[in-house]
PDB file of C-alpha atoms in Angstrom:
ATOM      1  CA  VAL K  24      32.113 -49.174  11.173  1.00 87.00           C
ATOM      2  CA  GLN K  25      28.680 -50.853  10.894  1.00 92.00           C
ATOM      3  CA  LEU K  26      25.223 -49.520  10.398  1.00 95.00           C
ATOM      4  CA  GLN K  27      22.580 -52.179  11.068  1.00 95.00           C
ATOM      5  CA  ALA K  28      19.102 -51.436   9.895  1.00 97.00           C
ATOM      6  CA  SER K  29      15.978 -53.271  11.017  1.00 97.00           C
ATOM      7  CA  GLY K  30      12.243 -53.009  11.332  1.00 98.00           C
ATOM      8  CA  GLY K  31      11.109 -53.505   7.765  1.00 98.00           C
ATOM      9  CA  GLY K  32       8.256 -55.788   6.845  1.00 98.00           C
ATOM     10  CA  LEU K  33       4.980 -56.245   4.944  1.00 98.00           C
ATOM     11  CA  VAL K  34       2.182 -53.803   5.725  1.00 98.00           C
ATOM     12  CA  GLN K  35      -1.113 -52.742   4.193  1.00 98.00           C
ATOM     13  CA  THR K  36      -1.724 -49.360   2.610  1.00 98.00           C
ATOM     14  CA  GLY K  37      -2.216 -46.828   5.412  1.00 98.00           C
ATOM     15  CA  GLY K  38      -0.197 -48.837   7.866  1.00 98.00           C
ATOM     16  CA  SER K  39       2.965 -47.944   9.823  1.00 98.00           C
ATOM     17  CA  LEU K  40       6.402 -49.280  10.442  1.00 98.00           C
ATOM     18  CA  ARG K  41       9.259 -48.119  12.569  1.00 98.00           C
ATOM     19  CA  LEU K  42      12.687 -48.579  11.146  1.00 98.00           C
ATOM     20  CA  SER K  43      15.789 -48.504  13.311  1.00 98.00           C
ATOM     21  CA  CYS K  44      19.471 -48.275  12.615  1.00 97.00           C
ATOM     22  CA  ALA K  45      22.162 -49.069  15.102  1.00 96.00           C
ATOM     23  CA  ALA K  46      25.638 -47.704  14.461  1.00 94.00           C
ATOM     24  CA  SER K  47      28.801 -49.184  15.836  1.00 92.00           C
ATOM     25  CA  GLY K  48      32.528 -48.881  15.396  1.00 92.00           C
ATOM     26  CA  ARG K  49      32.663 -45.146  16.163  1.00 89.00           C
ATOM     27  CA  SER K  50      30.490 -42.400  17.595  1.00 87.00           C
ATOM     28  CA  PHE K  51      28.252 -40.543  15.160  1.00 90.00           C
ATOM     29  CA  ARG K  52      27.346 -37.951  17.730  1.00 90.00           C
ATOM     30  CA  ASP K  53      28.588 -35.175  15.440  1.00 93.00           C
ATOM     31  CA  TYR K  54      27.437 -36.693  12.168  1.00 95.00           C
ATOM     32  CA  VAL K  55      24.328 -36.208  10.109  1.00 96.00           C
ATOM     33  CA  MET K  56      22.376 -39.486   9.956  1.00 96.00           C
ATOM     34  CA  GLY K  57      19.739 -40.400   7.457  1.00 97.00           C
ATOM     35  CA  TRP K  58      17.732 -42.786   5.364  1.00 98.00           C
ATOM     36  CA  PHE K  59      17.590 -43.563   1.680  1.00 98.00           C
ATOM     37  CA  ARG K  60      15.489 -46.037  -0.193  1.00 98.00           C
ATOM     38  CA  GLN K  61      15.866 -47.943  -3.462  1.00 97.00           C
ATOM     39  CA  THR K  62      13.686 -50.008  -5.734  1.00 97.00           C
ATOM     40  CA  PRO K  63      14.977 -52.361  -8.441  1.00 93.00           C
ATOM     41  CA  GLY K  64      16.191 -50.514 -11.485  1.00 94.00           C
ATOM     42  CA  LYS K  65      16.161 -47.087  -9.869  1.00 95.00           C
ATOM     43  CA  GLU K  66      18.709 -44.940  -8.162  1.00 95.00           C
ATOM     44  CA  ARG K  67      18.931 -44.680  -4.419  1.00 95.00           C
ATOM     45  CA  GLU K  68      16.543 -41.914  -3.287  1.00 96.00           C
ATOM     46  CA  PHE K  69      16.995 -39.577  -0.255  1.00 97.00           C
ATOM     47  CA  VAL K  70      14.207 -39.989   2.332  1.00 98.00           C
ATOM     48  CA  ALA K  71      15.173 -38.103   5.490  1.00 98.00           C
ATOM     49  CA  ALA K  72      18.098 -36.902   7.564  1.00 98.00           C
ATOM     50  CA  ILE K  73      18.755 -35.428  10.988  1.00 98.00           C
ATOM     51  CA  GLY K  74      21.702 -33.255  11.867  1.00 96.00           C
ATOM     52  CA  TRP K  75      23.846 -33.379  14.945  1.00 92.00           C
ATOM     53  CA  SER K  76      21.896 -30.348  16.329  1.00 93.00           C
ATOM     54  CA  GLY K  77      18.546 -31.888  15.464  1.00 93.00           C
ATOM     55  CA  VAL K  78      17.889 -30.117  12.189  1.00 96.00           C
ATOM     56  CA  LEU K  79      15.473 -32.198  10.099  1.00 97.00           C
ATOM     57  CA  TYR K  80      15.463 -32.842   6.366  1.00 98.00           C
ATOM     58  CA  TYR K  81      12.752 -34.671   4.458  1.00 98.00           C
ATOM     59  CA  ALA K  82      12.029 -35.573   0.863  1.00 98.00           C
ATOM     60  CA  ASP K  83       8.773 -33.927  -0.297  1.00 98.00           C
ATOM     61  CA  SER K  84       7.270 -37.369  -0.943  1.00 97.00           C
ATOM     62  CA  VAL K  85       7.427 -38.309   2.752  1.00 98.00           C
ATOM     63  CA  LYS K  86       6.823 -34.942   4.525  1.00 98.00           C
ATOM     64  CA  GLY K  87       4.002 -35.208   7.042  1.00 98.00           C
ATOM     65  CA  ARG K  88       4.078 -39.008   7.000  1.00 98.00           C
ATOM     66  CA  PHE K  89       7.595 -39.988   8.081  1.00 98.00           C
ATOM     67  CA  THR K  90       9.483 -38.789  11.191  1.00 98.00           C
ATOM     68  CA  ILE K  91      13.158 -39.251  11.691  1.00 98.00           C
ATOM     69  CA  SER K  92      14.730 -39.226  15.185  1.00 97.00           C
ATOM     70  CA  ARG K  93      18.055 -40.168  16.784  1.00 96.00           C
ATOM     71  CA  ASP K  94      19.562 -41.091  20.069  1.00 94.00           C
ATOM     72  CA  LYS K  95      23.096 -39.822  20.269  1.00 89.00           C
ATOM     73  CA  VAL K  96      23.933 -41.818  23.400  1.00 90.00           C
ATOM     74  CA  LYS K  97      22.775 -45.134  21.883  1.00 91.00           C
ATOM     75  CA  ASN K  98      24.166 -44.240  18.434  1.00 93.00           C
ATOM     76  CA  THR K  99      20.870 -45.011  16.724  1.00 95.00           C
ATOM     77  CA  VAL K 100      18.593 -43.389  14.231  1.00 96.00           C
ATOM     78  CA  GLY K 101      14.958 -44.208  13.741  1.00 98.00           C
ATOM     79  CA  LEU K 102      12.413 -43.640  11.016  1.00 98.00           C
ATOM     80  CA  GLN K 103       8.750 -43.736  11.900  1.00 98.00           C
ATOM     81  CA  THR K 104       6.767 -44.352   8.708  1.00 98.00           C
ATOM     82  CA  ASN K 105       3.001 -43.679   8.783  1.00 98.00           C
ATOM     83  CA  SER K 106       0.274 -43.601   6.184  1.00 98.00           C
ATOM     84  CA  LEU K 107       2.311 -45.904   4.004  1.00 98.00           C
ATOM     85  CA  LYS K 108       1.551 -46.129   0.280  1.00 98.00           C
ATOM     86  CA  PRO K 109       2.457 -48.837  -2.251  1.00 97.00           C
ATOM     87  CA  GLU K 110       4.940 -46.397  -3.781  1.00 97.00           C
ATOM     88  CA  ASP K 111       6.845 -46.431  -0.444  1.00 98.00           C
ATOM     89  CA  THR K 112       7.805 -50.064  -1.143  1.00 98.00           C
ATOM     90  CA  ALA K 113      11.587 -50.186  -1.273  1.00 98.00           C
ATOM     91  CA  LEU K 114      14.768 -51.357   0.425  1.00 98.00           C
ATOM     92  CA  TYR K 115      15.527 -48.741   3.044  1.00 98.00           C
ATOM     93  CA  TYR K 116      19.122 -47.937   3.934  1.00 97.00           C
ATOM     94  CA  CYS K 117      20.612 -45.890   6.792  1.00 97.00           C
ATOM     95  CA  THR K 118      23.604 -43.726   6.250  1.00 97.00           C
ATOM     96  CA  ALA K 119      25.872 -41.356   8.186  1.00 96.00           C
ATOM     97  CA  ALA K 120      28.071 -38.537   7.018  1.00 96.00           C
ATOM     98  CA  GLN K 121      29.627 -35.316   8.339  1.00 95.00           C
ATOM     99  CA  THR K 122      27.437 -32.906   6.328  1.00 96.00           C
ATOM    100  CA  ILE K 123      23.978 -32.929   4.772  1.00 96.00           C
ATOM    101  CA  ALA K 124      25.627 -32.329   1.447  1.00 96.00           C
ATOM    102  CA  GLN K 125      27.590 -35.564   1.825  1.00 96.00           C
ATOM    103  CA  ILE K 126      24.366 -37.369   2.838  1.00 95.00           C
ATOM    104  CA  ARG K 127      22.533 -36.081  -0.185  1.00 93.00           C
ATOM    105  CA  GLY K 128      25.475 -36.980  -2.373  1.00 92.00           C
ATOM    106  CA  ALA K 129      25.436 -40.510  -0.964  1.00 90.00           C
ATOM    107  CA  LEU K 130      29.041 -40.062   0.252  1.00 94.00           C
ATOM    108  CA  GLY K 131      28.776 -41.355   3.756  1.00 93.00           C
ATOM    109  CA  TYR K 132      28.877 -44.637   5.591  1.00 95.00           C
ATOM    110  CA  TRP K 133      26.179 -47.177   4.571  1.00 94.00           C
ATOM    111  CA  GLY K 134      24.401 -50.124   6.244  1.00 89.00           C
ATOM    112  CA  GLN K 135      22.618 -52.993   4.675  1.00 90.00           C
ATOM    113  CA  GLY K 136      18.979 -52.349   3.844  1.00 94.00           C
ATOM    114  CA  THR K 137      15.719 -53.440   5.395  1.00 98.00           C
ATOM    115  CA  GLN K 138      12.863 -54.167   3.083  1.00 98.00           C
ATOM    116  CA  VAL K 139       9.550 -52.319   3.331  1.00 98.00           C
ATOM    117  CA  THR K 140       6.662 -53.732   1.325  1.00 98.00           C
ATOM    118  CA  VAL K 141       3.308 -51.917   1.234  1.00 98.00           C
ATOM    119  CA  SER K 142       0.406 -53.880  -0.242  1.00 97.00           C
ATOM    120  CA  SER K 143      -2.517 -52.218  -1.883  1.00 92.00           C
TER     121      SER K 143
END
């Protein structure tokens, strides 16, 4: 199983980036898929998740600015990040698990991260 994240980069405050994660090795059609982020010296932080039925979950810090989506056929999950702030700077990881509880508990499959850097 592989989760390949991409789309990170350097952007100015207020800018946008679209992150994408392609899953392979099995179908995640019935899984919850999500995103975490991590900065050096800190624990991985939940960002957003989307259930198999389309239920959405967001961290308070990104509500109204980030939008998660998925394509079950393509086995991908995306994260549209708008109105970016310097505090959004982090390594962003995608993840997949069978339940939202497993996602929040960081108990699912993980991909490598993609770096998002927001300059002030």
